[in-house]
Amino acid sequence: MKNFLVHSEDIKHEMLESIGISSIEDLFKQIPAQARMTKINLEPALSEMETQKRIKSLARKNNTDFTTFLGAGVYNKFVPACISQVANRFEFLTAYTPYQPEISQGTLQVMYEFQTMICRLTGMDISNATVYDGATACAEAILMAVRISKKDKVLVSNKLNPEYIRVINTYCQSGNIELQMFDKIPEHTSDFACVMVQNPDFYGELTQIPSVDTILVVCTNVSALALIEPPVQADIVVGDIQTLGLPMSFGGPYAGFIACKEKYLRQIPGRLAGRTVDADGNTAYCLTIQTREQHIKREKATSNICSNQALMGLCATLYLTVTGEKGFKQASYLSALMAHKLSEKLAQKGIKTLNKNFFNEFVIEVSDSDKLLTKLKENRIIGGLKLDNNHILVAATEMITDEDIDKYLQCT
């Protein structure tokens, strides 16, 4: 490893002298001794070959062949093989950092096409070129609404994804924004910067988009938009793109999006790619409406997002391109079909579904959640997300077969 260490002892001493200290230990004097880590229990060093063998042996311990009915924001969707083949091409994978204005034309075009597809799905006028994830999209949309309205109170539905709520709470605390949760929207909302709802909500229920007298933010499942009407009543639409060609991957990376009406263009955070023509009249793409702290005065920046999930956006764009409108609708239809089929067959066995209307996710009521989920796991089935001792959130996608449903029923 010494060949990879860039600083010699002489260089280290020169650097220490320049800041007026004699040793690296002096850098940490202000940290109390009891708070320092004195020893790290690491295994003896391995060669590169030995390390590869060790990592492979650990990887073999992962159980990846379970049938999964787990949802709650991350879904086991079919991902065409060509997506990773294209996304992993060096032209995309090693392109110049995609948060700078000087991005390659290919990456800029993909960002532009991604924005166009999101606008078509959501019914909005403008979309950004992704943010970190769905939770970040929700929180940034709230900050966006606060800037637009100049109000410091927001209303958020209790039926929003709990992980999203936690991120929103962190943003609101840091921004001195009063966060109020609700089960039922108050009659008057004009004192609030925005109202945020989720459709389908965290429990899978399809709900009526409300009419409010303030900015309306709708968090949605983009795959559901293949079958349900887009939330055109909203001012801002947000969501996660994991269902668009991104595998579950043990939790990420994923990406989110923010789309809005054109009048809010200059308040949308993240990157915007535009299409224009160059000096020779040829089509050209560029980042436009720069609203980030790196490009304009800090006090005028709309966010401090300084990275971009461009590779994830590329995967989503490839997925929608490869599947096409018919394929995208078919995948969503099969997801809904399998979910409703499972719900109906569970009802025949006396297991009640609490949802009245749902897309591909629903809540079941059981006598003992742990007992059922354990039995399913013993049969190599991840049966859903435990909500409490008597309720489980179950999801189905196009990856579920009739045989999978039969196996699930055998364990109930």
mmCIF file of C-alpha atoms in Angstrom:
data_model
loop_
_atom_site.group_PDB
_atom_site.id
_atom_site.type_symbol
_atom_site.label_atom_id
_atom_site.label_comp_id
_atom_site.label_asym_id
_atom_site.label_seq_id
_atom_site.Cartn_x
_atom_site.Cartn_y
_atom_site.Cartn_z
ATOM 1 C CA MET A 1 0.000 0.000 0.000
ATOM 2 C CA LYS A 2 2.961 2.371 0.462
ATOM 3 C CA ASN A 3 2.966 2.964 -3.271
ATOM 4 C CA PHE A 4 -0.461 4.582 -2.947
ATOM 5 C CA LEU A 5 0.358 6.965 -0.071
ATOM 6 C CA VAL A 6 0.948 10.397 -1.568
ATOM 7 C CA HIS A 7 2.563 12.141 1.421
ATOM 8 C CA SER A 8 6.107 11.353 2.466
ATOM 9 C CA GLU A 9 7.276 12.049 6.016
ATOM 10 C CA ASP A 10 9.044 15.199 4.837
ATOM 11 C CA ILE A 11 5.864 16.502 3.227
ATOM 12 C CA LYS A 12 3.874 15.733 6.389
ATOM 13 C CA HIS A 13 6.337 17.675 8.568
ATOM 14 C CA GLU A 14 6.270 20.595 6.155
ATOM 15 C CA MET A 15 2.467 20.692 6.284
ATOM 16 C CA LEU A 16 2.424 20.513 10.092
ATOM 17 C CA GLU A 17 4.975 23.307 10.400
ATOM 18 C CA SER A 18 2.939 25.527 8.084
ATOM 19 C CA ILE A 19 -0.012 25.402 10.493
ATOM 20 C CA GLY A 20 2.155 25.749 13.584
ATOM 21 C CA ILE A 21 2.020 22.290 15.180
ATOM 22 C CA SER A 22 4.614 19.565 15.614
ATOM 23 C CA SER A 23 2.617 16.344 15.211
ATOM 24 C CA ILE A 24 -0.611 14.948 13.812
ATOM 25 C CA GLU A 25 -1.695 14.129 17.391
ATOM 26 C CA ASP A 26 -1.756 17.873 18.121
ATOM 27 C CA LEU A 27 -4.637 18.198 15.648
ATOM 28 C CA PHE A 28 -6.846 16.238 18.044
ATOM 29 C CA LYS A 29 -5.902 17.837 21.360
ATOM 30 C CA GLN A 30 -9.247 19.593 21.640
ATOM 31 C CA ILE A 31 -11.077 16.228 21.608
ATOM 32 C CA PRO A 32 -11.350 14.855 25.189
ATOM 33 C CA ALA A 33 -9.252 11.716 25.726
ATOM 34 C CA GLN A 34 -12.294 9.701 26.845
ATOM 35 C CA ALA A 35 -14.005 10.451 23.542
ATOM 36 C CA ARG A 36 -11.136 9.218 21.396
ATOM 37 C CA MET A 37 -10.900 5.777 19.854
ATOM 38 C CA THR A 38 -7.584 4.360 21.012
ATOM 39 C CA LYS A 39 -7.680 1.107 19.096
ATOM 40 C CA ILE A 40 -9.532 -0.305 16.120
ATOM 41 C CA ASN A 41 -9.995 -4.056 16.215
ATOM 42 C CA LEU A 42 -9.160 -4.824 12.616
ATOM 43 C CA GLU A 43 -8.157 -8.178 11.237
ATOM 44 C CA PRO A 44 -4.573 -8.580 9.973
ATOM 45 C CA ALA A 45 -3.918 -7.027 6.571
ATOM 46 C CA LEU A 46 -4.656 -9.158 3.500
ATOM 47 C CA SER A 47 -3.254 -9.130 0.003
ATOM 48 C CA GLU A 48 -5.502 -8.014 -2.850
ATOM 49 C CA MET A 49 -6.104 -11.625 -3.899
ATOM 50 C CA GLU A 50 -6.942 -12.685 -0.333
ATOM 51 C CA THR A 51 -9.250 -9.691 0.046
ATOM 52 C CA GLN A 52 -11.209 -10.646 -3.067
ATOM 53 C CA LYS A 53 -11.697 -14.187 -1.753
ATOM 54 C CA ARG A 54 -12.802 -12.845 1.627
ATOM 55 C CA ILE A 55 -15.341 -10.431 0.119
ATOM 56 C CA LYS A 56 -16.775 -13.162 -2.118
ATOM 57 C CA SER A 57 -17.196 -15.487 0.866
ATOM 58 C CA LEU A 58 -19.088 -12.742 2.717
ATOM 59 C CA ALA A 59 -21.247 -12.018 -0.328
ATOM 60 C CA ARG A 60 -22.310 -15.655 -0.500
ATOM 61 C CA LYS A 61 -23.964 -15.239 2.895
ATOM 62 C CA ASN A 62 -26.506 -12.822 1.419
ATOM 63 C CA ASN A 63 -29.893 -14.445 0.838
ATOM 64 C CA THR A 64 -31.071 -12.953 -2.419
ATOM 65 C CA ASP A 65 -33.419 -15.650 -3.692
ATOM 66 C CA PHE A 66 -36.413 -14.860 -1.448
ATOM 67 C CA THR A 67 -39.794 -14.106 -2.955
ATOM 68 C CA THR A 68 -40.626 -10.641 -1.696
ATOM 69 C CA PHE A 69 -43.939 -8.966 -0.943
ATOM 70 C CA LEU A 70 -42.146 -6.075 0.719
ATOM 71 C CA GLY A 71 -42.968 -2.524 -0.347
ATOM 72 C CA ALA A 72 -43.217 0.629 1.788
ATOM 73 C CA GLY A 73 -41.333 2.710 -0.767
ATOM 74 C CA VAL A 74 -38.940 0.136 -2.271
ATOM 75 C CA TYR A 75 -40.228 -2.513 -4.669
ATOM 76 C CA ASN A 76 -38.910 -5.612 -6.421
ATOM 77 C CA LYS A 77 -39.455 -4.542 -10.035
ATOM 78 C CA PHE A 78 -38.248 -6.189 -13.228
ATOM 79 C CA VAL A 79 -35.168 -4.410 -14.587
ATOM 80 C CA PRO A 80 -34.266 -5.127 -18.246
ATOM 81 C CA ALA A 81 -30.657 -6.308 -18.565
ATOM 82 C CA CYS A 82 -29.804 -3.673 -21.148
ATOM 83 C CA ILE A 83 -30.172 -0.875 -18.565
ATOM 84 C CA SER A 84 -27.079 -1.754 -16.564
ATOM 85 C CA GLN A 85 -25.162 -2.486 -19.763
ATOM 86 C CA VAL A 86 -25.777 1.022 -21.085
ATOM 87 C CA ALA A 87 -25.553 2.843 -17.735
ATOM 88 C CA ASN A 88 -22.200 1.209 -16.986
ATOM 89 C CA ARG A 89 -20.604 2.360 -20.226
ATOM 90 C CA PHE A 90 -17.583 4.507 -19.395
ATOM 91 C CA GLU A 91 -19.038 7.459 -21.323
ATOM 92 C CA PHE A 92 -21.732 7.732 -18.632
ATOM 93 C CA LEU A 93 -20.075 6.101 -15.654
ATOM 94 C CA THR A 94 -16.895 8.194 -15.711
ATOM 95 C CA ALA A 95 -18.232 11.373 -17.286
ATOM 96 C CA TYR A 96 -17.205 14.688 -15.783
ATOM 97 C CA THR A 97 -19.013 15.408 -12.504
ATOM 98 C CA PRO A 98 -22.686 15.898 -13.444
ATOM 99 C CA TYR A 99 -23.288 18.842 -11.113
ATOM 100 C CA GLN A 100 -21.046 21.172 -13.128
ATOM 101 C CA PRO A 101 -22.242 23.277 -16.082
ATOM 102 C CA GLU A 102 -19.690 21.716 -18.411
ATOM 103 C CA ILE A 103 -21.299 18.260 -18.541
ATOM 104 C CA SER A 104 -20.967 16.174 -21.673
ATOM 105 C CA GLN A 105 -23.762 16.586 -24.230
ATOM 106 C CA GLY A 106 -24.819 12.951 -23.804
ATOM 107 C CA THR A 107 -25.439 13.291 -20.072
ATOM 108 C CA LEU A 108 -27.181 16.631 -20.541
ATOM 109 C CA GLN A 109 -29.492 15.128 -23.161
ATOM 110 C CA VAL A 110 -30.387 12.259 -20.821
ATOM 111 C CA MET A 111 -31.205 14.767 -18.068
ATOM 112 C CA TYR A 112 -33.399 16.711 -20.493
ATOM 113 C CA GLU A 113 -35.217 13.565 -21.625
ATOM 114 C CA PHE A 114 -35.683 12.491 -17.989
ATOM 115 C CA GLN A 115 -37.281 15.843 -17.160
ATOM 116 C CA THR A 116 -39.586 15.529 -20.182
ATOM 117 C CA MET A 117 -40.724 12.043 -19.157
ATOM 118 C CA ILE A 118 -41.411 13.109 -15.572
ATOM 119 C CA CYS A 119 -43.474 16.056 -16.824
ATOM 120 C CA ARG A 120 -45.521 13.745 -19.045
ATOM 121 C CA LEU A 121 -46.143 11.362 -16.146
ATOM 122 C CA THR A 122 -47.035 13.977 -13.541
ATOM 123 C CA GLY A 123 -48.851 16.506 -15.721
ATOM 124 C CA MET A 124 -46.545 19.278 -14.506
ATOM 125 C CA ASP A 125 -44.816 21.925 -16.640
ATOM 126 C CA ILE A 126 -41.299 21.699 -15.206
ATOM 127 C CA SER A 127 -39.195 18.931 -13.644
ATOM 128 C CA ASN A 128 -35.697 18.978 -12.248
ATOM 129 C CA ALA A 129 -33.031 16.430 -13.156
ATOM 130 C CA THR A 130 -33.362 14.467 -9.869
ATOM 131 C CA VAL A 131 -32.493 14.981 -6.232
ATOM 132 C CA TYR A 132 -31.120 12.451 -3.738
ATOM 133 C CA ASP A 133 -34.307 10.432 -3.083
ATOM 134 C CA GLY A 134 -38.042 10.672 -2.416
ATOM 135 C CA ALA A 135 -37.550 11.883 1.158
ATOM 136 C CA THR A 136 -35.265 14.703 0.034
ATOM 137 C CA ALA A 137 -37.736 15.634 -2.705
ATOM 138 C CA CYS A 138 -40.511 16.016 -0.111
ATOM 139 C CA ALA A 139 -38.377 18.118 2.221
ATOM 140 C CA GLU A 140 -37.032 20.329 -0.577
ATOM 141 C CA ALA A 141 -40.586 20.850 -1.889
ATOM 142 C CA ILE A 142 -41.586 22.163 1.541
ATOM 143 C CA LEU A 143 -38.659 24.593 1.560
ATOM 144 C CA MET A 144 -39.687 25.601 -1.947
ATOM 145 C CA ALA A 145 -43.263 26.318 -0.793
ATOM 146 C CA VAL A 146 -42.000 28.332 2.182
ATOM 147 C CA ARG A 147 -39.878 30.513 -0.126
ATOM 148 C CA ILE A 148 -42.787 31.080 -2.507
ATOM 149 C CA SER A 149 -45.428 31.843 0.129
ATOM 150 C CA LYS A 150 -43.200 33.621 2.683
ATOM 151 C CA LYS A 151 -45.007 31.610 5.391
ATOM 152 C CA ASP A 152 -43.363 29.413 8.012
ATOM 153 C CA LYS A 153 -46.046 26.808 8.791
ATOM 154 C CA VAL A 154 -46.692 23.624 6.787
ATOM 155 C CA LEU A 155 -49.284 20.855 6.895
ATOM 156 C CA VAL A 156 -48.177 17.274 6.221
ATOM 157 C CA SER A 157 -50.350 14.150 6.120
ATOM 158 C CA ASN A 158 -49.806 11.454 8.751
ATOM 159 C CA LYS A 159 -50.163 8.942 5.919
ATOM 160 C CA LEU A 160 -46.935 10.061 4.275
ATOM 161 C CA ASN A 161 -44.048 7.573 4.321
ATOM 162 C CA PRO A 162 -42.677 7.703 7.934
ATOM 163 C CA GLU A 163 -39.084 7.911 6.675
ATOM 164 C CA TYR A 164 -40.042 10.918 4.568
ATOM 165 C CA ILE A 165 -41.670 12.528 7.606
ATOM 166 C CA ARG A 166 -38.469 12.150 9.620
ATOM 167 C CA VAL A 167 -36.424 13.883 6.921
ATOM 168 C CA ILE A 168 -39.038 16.645 6.640
ATOM 169 C CA ASN A 169 -38.943 17.115 10.413
ATOM 170 C CA THR A 170 -35.151 17.555 10.304
ATOM 171 C CA TYR A 171 -35.397 20.152 7.534
ATOM 172 C CA CYS A 172 -38.182 22.021 9.330
ATOM 173 C CA GLN A 173 -36.308 22.114 12.627
ATOM 174 C CA SER A 174 -33.220 23.499 10.916
ATOM 175 C CA GLY A 175 -35.249 26.046 8.950
ATOM 176 C CA ASN A 176 -37.433 27.224 11.862
ATOM 177 C CA ILE A 177 -40.520 25.952 10.060
ATOM 178 C CA GLU A 178 -43.540 24.869 12.095
ATOM 179 C CA LEU A 179 -44.568 21.367 11.038
ATOM 180 C CA GLN A 180 -48.151 20.286 11.729
ATOM 181 C CA MET A 181 -49.308 16.749 10.976
ATOM 182 C CA PHE A 182 -52.921 15.931 10.120
ATOM 183 C CA ASP A 183 -55.296 13.029 9.576
ATOM 184 C CA LYS A 184 -57.940 15.279 8.062
ATOM 185 C CA ILE A 185 -57.108 18.515 6.255
ATOM 186 C CA PRO A 186 -58.380 21.600 8.125
ATOM 187 C CA GLU A 187 -61.135 23.564 6.450
ATOM 188 C CA HIS A 188 -58.933 26.642 6.099
ATOM 189 C CA THR A 189 -55.306 26.272 5.013
ATOM 190 C CA SER A 190 -54.429 29.765 3.792
ATOM 191 C CA ASP A 191 -52.192 30.415 6.827
ATOM 192 C CA PHE A 192 -49.891 27.567 5.774
ATOM 193 C CA ALA A 193 -47.132 27.565 3.178
ATOM 194 C CA CYS A 194 -48.348 24.258 1.777
ATOM 195 C CA VAL A 195 -50.318 21.084 2.294
ATOM 196 C CA MET A 196 -48.492 17.828 1.515
ATOM 197 C CA VAL A 197 -50.307 14.561 0.805
ATOM 198 C CA GLN A 198 -49.262 11.208 -0.627
ATOM 199 C CA ASN A 199 -51.218 9.320 -3.280
ATOM 200 C CA PRO A 200 -51.157 6.346 -3.136
ATOM 201 C CA ASP A 201 -50.407 6.924 0.543
ATOM 202 C CA PHE A 202 -47.916 4.943 2.621
ATOM 203 C CA TYR A 203 -50.560 2.300 3.329
ATOM 204 C CA GLY A 204 -51.321 1.880 -0.366
ATOM 205 C CA GLU A 205 -54.656 3.678 -0.340
ATOM 206 C CA LEU A 206 -55.652 5.688 -3.408
ATOM 207 C CA THR A 207 -57.202 8.925 -2.198
ATOM 208 C CA GLN A 208 -58.943 11.919 -3.688
ATOM 209 C CA ILE A 209 -56.543 14.794 -4.324
ATOM 210 C CA PRO A 210 -57.790 17.604 -2.030
ATOM 211 C CA SER A 211 -58.627 21.166 -2.930
ATOM 212 C CA VAL A 212 -56.785 23.656 -0.731
ATOM 213 C CA ASP A 213 -56.321 27.422 -0.600
ATOM 214 C CA THR A 214 -52.537 27.230 -0.472
ATOM 215 C CA ILE A 215 -49.738 25.438 -2.333
ATOM 216 C CA LEU A 216 -50.546 21.740 -2.757
ATOM 217 C CA VAL A 217 -47.660 19.245 -2.800
ATOM 218 C CA VAL A 218 -48.414 15.670 -3.852
ATOM 219 C CA CYS A 219 -45.963 12.824 -3.257
ATOM 220 C CA THR A 220 -46.724 10.033 -5.705
ATOM 221 C CA ASN A 221 -45.650 6.606 -6.932
ATOM 222 C CA VAL A 222 -44.550 7.167 -10.544
ATOM 223 C CA SER A 223 -45.457 3.595 -11.508
ATOM 224 C CA ALA A 224 -49.021 4.162 -10.320
ATOM 225 C CA LEU A 225 -49.248 7.104 -12.737
ATOM 226 C CA ALA A 226 -49.306 4.566 -15.571
ATOM 227 C CA LEU A 227 -52.852 3.675 -14.487
ATOM 228 C CA ILE A 228 -54.257 6.595 -12.478
ATOM 229 C CA GLU A 229 -54.821 10.201 -13.481
ATOM 230 C CA PRO A 230 -51.795 12.467 -12.923
ATOM 231 C CA PRO A 231 -52.160 14.904 -10.005
ATOM 232 C CA VAL A 232 -52.630 17.969 -12.216
ATOM 233 C CA GLN A 233 -54.431 19.770 -9.350
ATOM 234 C CA ALA A 234 -51.118 19.959 -7.502
ATOM 235 C CA ASP A 235 -48.696 22.863 -7.602
ATOM 236 C CA ILE A 236 -45.698 20.621 -6.894
ATOM 237 C CA VAL A 237 -45.382 16.855 -7.451
ATOM 238 C CA VAL A 238 -42.567 14.823 -5.897
ATOM 239 C CA GLY A 239 -41.574 11.179 -5.618
ATOM 240 C CA ASP A 240 -38.888 8.526 -5.831
ATOM 241 C CA ILE A 241 -37.833 6.873 -9.095
ATOM 242 C CA GLN A 242 -36.743 3.521 -7.615
ATOM 243 C CA THR A 243 -39.518 1.714 -9.508
ATOM 244 C CA LEU A 244 -38.115 2.983 -12.814
ATOM 245 C CA GLY A 245 -35.336 0.529 -13.516
ATOM 246 C CA LEU A 246 -33.509 0.702 -10.184
ATOM 247 C CA PRO A 247 -33.008 -2.577 -8.279
ATOM 248 C CA MET A 248 -33.619 -2.672 -4.524
ATOM 249 C CA SER A 249 -29.848 -3.035 -3.967
ATOM 250 C CA PHE A 250 -30.049 -3.370 -0.184
ATOM 251 C CA GLY A 251 -31.322 0.203 0.132
ATOM 252 C CA GLY A 252 -29.914 2.261 -2.712
ATOM 253 C CA PRO A 253 -28.754 4.310 -4.406
ATOM 254 C CA TYR A 254 -32.087 5.690 -5.587
ATOM 255 C CA ALA A 255 -33.166 9.172 -6.695
ATOM 256 C CA GLY A 256 -36.082 11.536 -6.334
ATOM 257 C CA PHE A 257 -37.709 14.166 -8.533
ATOM 258 C CA ILE A 258 -39.484 17.493 -8.100
ATOM 259 C CA ALA A 259 -41.919 18.726 -10.746
ATOM 260 C CA CYS A 260 -44.003 21.884 -10.617
ATOM 261 C CA LYS A 261 -46.037 24.450 -12.500
ATOM 262 C CA GLU A 262 -44.074 26.834 -14.708
ATOM 263 C CA LYS A 263 -44.674 29.858 -12.470
ATOM 264 C CA TYR A 264 -42.472 28.240 -9.813
ATOM 265 C CA LEU A 265 -39.604 27.568 -12.221
ATOM 266 C CA ARG A 266 -37.083 29.782 -10.453
ATOM 267 C CA GLN A 267 -37.754 28.230 -7.066
ATOM 268 C CA ILE A 268 -37.231 24.588 -7.982
ATOM 269 C CA PRO A 269 -34.067 23.114 -6.422
ATOM 270 C CA GLY A 270 -31.520 20.905 -8.133
ATOM 271 C CA ARG A 271 -30.462 20.933 -11.768
ATOM 272 C CA LEU A 272 -32.414 21.870 -14.897
ATOM 273 C CA ALA A 273 -31.207 20.873 -18.345
ATOM 274 C CA GLY A 274 -32.449 22.856 -21.322
ATOM 275 C CA ARG A 275 -32.382 22.355 -25.082
ATOM 276 C CA THR A 276 -31.202 25.088 -27.424
ATOM 277 C CA VAL A 277 -29.106 25.485 -30.600
ATOM 278 C CA ASP A 278 -25.411 26.265 -30.920
ATOM 279 C CA ALA A 279 -23.733 28.875 -33.131
ATOM 280 C CA ASP A 280 -24.047 26.530 -36.113
ATOM 281 C CA GLY A 281 -27.740 25.904 -35.580
ATOM 282 C CA ASN A 282 -27.277 22.388 -34.223
ATOM 283 C CA THR A 283 -29.261 21.061 -31.246
ATOM 284 C CA ALA A 284 -27.365 21.596 -28.003
ATOM 285 C CA TYR A 285 -28.087 20.948 -24.335
ATOM 286 C CA CYS A 286 -26.998 22.962 -21.313
ATOM 287 C CA LEU A 287 -27.746 23.478 -17.649
ATOM 288 C CA THR A 288 -30.054 26.455 -17.269
ATOM 289 C CA ILE A 289 -31.762 28.600 -14.598
ATOM 290 C CA GLN A 290 -28.871 28.044 -12.219
ATOM 291 C CA THR A 291 -30.324 28.333 -8.717
ATOM 292 C CA ARG A 292 -27.686 26.556 -6.652
ATOM 293 C CA GLU A 293 -25.235 28.002 -4.187
ATOM 294 C CA GLN A 294 -22.271 27.155 -6.442
ATOM 295 C CA HIS A 295 -23.588 29.349 -9.251
ATOM 296 C CA ILE A 296 -25.278 32.342 -7.624
ATOM 297 C CA LYS A 297 -25.107 34.330 -4.402
ATOM 298 C CA ARG A 298 -25.691 32.109 -1.400
ATOM 299 C CA GLU A 299 -28.636 34.110 -0.064
ATOM 300 C CA LYS A 300 -30.454 33.653 -3.373
ATOM 301 C CA ALA A 301 -29.794 29.924 -3.763
ATOM 302 C CA THR A 302 -32.835 27.647 -3.664
ATOM 303 C CA SER A 303 -30.951 24.725 -2.111
ATOM 304 C CA ASN A 304 -27.505 23.470 -1.185
ATOM 305 C CA ILE A 305 -27.875 20.235 -3.137
ATOM 306 C CA CYS A 306 -24.384 19.823 -4.571
ATOM 307 C CA SER A 307 -24.588 16.410 -6.217
ATOM 308 C CA ASN A 308 -26.924 14.824 -8.673
ATOM 309 C CA GLN A 309 -28.233 11.286 -9.058
ATOM 310 C CA ALA A 310 -27.543 11.542 -12.791
ATOM 311 C CA LEU A 311 -26.691 7.862 -13.180
ATOM 312 C CA MET A 312 -29.955 6.883 -11.463
ATOM 313 C CA GLY A 313 -31.823 9.316 -13.696
ATOM 314 C CA LEU A 314 -30.128 7.684 -16.681
ATOM 315 C CA CYS A 315 -31.393 4.264 -15.556
ATOM 316 C CA ALA A 316 -34.933 5.631 -15.192
ATOM 317 C CA THR A 317 -34.769 7.227 -18.633
ATOM 318 C CA LEU A 318 -33.503 3.994 -20.174
ATOM 319 C CA TYR A 319 -36.222 2.007 -18.389
ATOM 320 C CA LEU A 320 -39.027 4.210 -19.693
ATOM 321 C CA THR A 321 -37.481 4.219 -23.173
ATOM 322 C CA VAL A 322 -37.011 0.446 -23.332
ATOM 323 C CA THR A 323 -40.390 -0.494 -21.882
ATOM 324 C CA GLY A 324 -42.250 2.217 -23.773
ATOM 325 C CA GLU A 325 -45.739 3.402 -22.917
ATOM 326 C CA LYS A 326 -47.336 -0.022 -23.411
ATOM 327 C CA GLY A 327 -44.684 -1.901 -21.448
ATOM 328 C CA PHE A 328 -44.749 0.628 -18.606
ATOM 329 C CA LYS A 329 -48.538 0.322 -18.330
ATOM 330 C CA GLN A 330 -48.362 -3.471 -18.531
ATOM 331 C CA ALA A 331 -45.873 -3.682 -15.647
ATOM 332 C CA SER A 332 -48.077 -1.443 -13.510
ATOM 333 C CA TYR A 333 -51.211 -3.370 -14.495
ATOM 334 C CA LEU A 334 -49.609 -6.692 -13.541
ATOM 335 C CA SER A 335 -48.493 -5.236 -10.211
ATOM 336 C CA ALA A 336 -52.041 -4.119 -9.430
ATOM 337 C CA LEU A 337 -53.512 -7.401 -10.696
ATOM 338 C CA MET A 338 -51.300 -9.554 -8.479
ATOM 339 C CA ALA A 339 -51.893 -7.361 -5.438
ATOM 340 C CA HIS A 340 -55.657 -7.533 -5.813
ATOM 341 C CA LYS A 341 -55.531 -11.252 -6.518
ATOM 342 C CA LEU A 342 -53.555 -11.846 -3.304
ATOM 343 C CA SER A 343 -55.930 -9.639 -1.309
ATOM 344 C CA GLU A 344 -58.980 -11.496 -2.596
ATOM 345 C CA LYS A 345 -57.511 -14.925 -1.851
ATOM 346 C CA LEU A 346 -56.441 -13.846 1.642
ATOM 347 C CA ALA A 347 -60.006 -12.670 2.257
ATOM 348 C CA GLN A 348 -61.235 -16.164 1.352
ATOM 349 C CA LYS A 349 -59.054 -17.460 4.189
ATOM 350 C CA GLY A 350 -60.470 -14.926 6.611
ATOM 351 C CA ILE A 351 -57.633 -12.400 6.480
ATOM 352 C CA LYS A 352 -59.074 -8.936 6.100
ATOM 353 C CA THR A 353 -57.662 -6.210 3.853
ATOM 354 C CA LEU A 354 -58.178 -2.778 5.396
ATOM 355 C CA ASN A 355 -57.886 -0.777 2.165
ATOM 356 C CA LYS A 356 -60.925 0.178 0.141
ATOM 357 C CA ASN A 357 -58.982 1.266 -2.936
ATOM 358 C CA PHE A 358 -55.352 0.461 -3.642
ATOM 359 C CA PHE A 359 -52.820 0.183 -6.453
ATOM 360 C CA ASN A 360 -50.336 -2.580 -5.582
ATOM 361 C CA GLU A 361 -50.002 -2.279 -1.820
ATOM 362 C CA PHE A 362 -52.430 -2.943 1.035
ATOM 363 C CA VAL A 363 -52.694 -3.548 4.771
ATOM 364 C CA ILE A 364 -53.860 -6.891 6.161
ATOM 365 C CA GLU A 365 -55.124 -7.599 9.660
ATOM 366 C CA VAL A 366 -53.796 -10.765 11.312
ATOM 367 C CA SER A 367 -53.819 -12.305 14.764
ATOM 368 C CA ASP A 368 -50.015 -12.250 15.125
ATOM 369 C CA SER A 369 -47.771 -10.363 12.680
ATOM 370 C CA ASP A 370 -44.509 -11.855 13.931
ATOM 371 C CA LYS A 371 -45.826 -15.402 13.741
ATOM 372 C CA LEU A 372 -47.021 -15.048 10.152
ATOM 373 C CA LEU A 373 -43.915 -13.216 8.925
ATOM 374 C CA THR A 374 -41.646 -15.775 10.599
ATOM 375 C CA LYS A 375 -43.481 -18.667 8.975
ATOM 376 C CA LEU A 376 -43.288 -16.976 5.584
ATOM 377 C CA LYS A 377 -39.571 -16.333 6.062
ATOM 378 C CA GLU A 378 -38.989 -20.003 6.887
ATOM 379 C CA ASN A 379 -40.492 -20.720 3.465
ATOM 380 C CA ARG A 380 -38.185 -18.161 1.813
ATOM 381 C CA ILE A 381 -40.853 -15.483 1.488
ATOM 382 C CA ILE A 382 -40.559 -11.916 2.755
ATOM 383 C CA GLY A 383 -44.199 -11.411 3.595
ATOM 384 C CA GLY A 384 -44.375 -7.636 3.997
ATOM 385 C CA LEU A 385 -43.624 -4.873 6.476
ATOM 386 C CA LYS A 386 -44.809 -5.274 10.061
ATOM 387 C CA LEU A 387 -46.778 -2.183 11.088
ATOM 388 C CA ASP A 388 -47.735 -3.478 14.541
ATOM 389 C CA ASN A 389 -48.645 -6.770 16.218
ATOM 390 C CA ASN A 390 -51.771 -7.184 14.093
ATOM 391 C CA HIS A 391 -51.114 -5.369 10.814
ATOM 392 C CA ILE A 392 -48.776 -5.998 7.874
ATOM 393 C CA LEU A 393 -48.203 -3.838 4.805
ATOM 394 C CA VAL A 394 -48.074 -6.137 1.751
ATOM 395 C CA ALA A 395 -47.038 -5.231 -1.788
ATOM 396 C CA ALA A 396 -46.972 -7.073 -5.104
ATOM 397 C CA THR A 397 -45.234 -6.267 -8.382
ATOM 398 C CA GLU A 398 -45.065 -7.809 -11.844
ATOM 399 C CA MET A 399 -42.361 -10.120 -10.428
ATOM 400 C CA ILE A 400 -44.990 -12.009 -8.405
ATOM 401 C CA THR A 401 -46.508 -15.127 -9.988
ATOM 402 C CA ASP A 402 -49.592 -17.198 -9.215
ATOM 403 C CA GLU A 403 -47.289 -19.829 -7.700
ATOM 404 C CA ASP A 404 -45.823 -17.183 -5.358
ATOM 405 C CA ILE A 405 -49.314 -16.229 -4.209
ATOM 406 C CA ASP A 406 -50.193 -19.901 -3.608
ATOM 407 C CA LYS A 407 -47.067 -20.332 -1.461
ATOM 408 C CA TYR A 408 -47.989 -17.205 0.520
ATOM 409 C CA LEU A 409 -51.486 -18.578 1.126
ATOM 410 C CA GLN A 410 -50.124 -21.945 2.276
ATOM 411 C CA CYS A 411 -48.356 -20.173 5.148
ATOM 412 C CA THR A 412 -51.438 -18.313 6.358
#
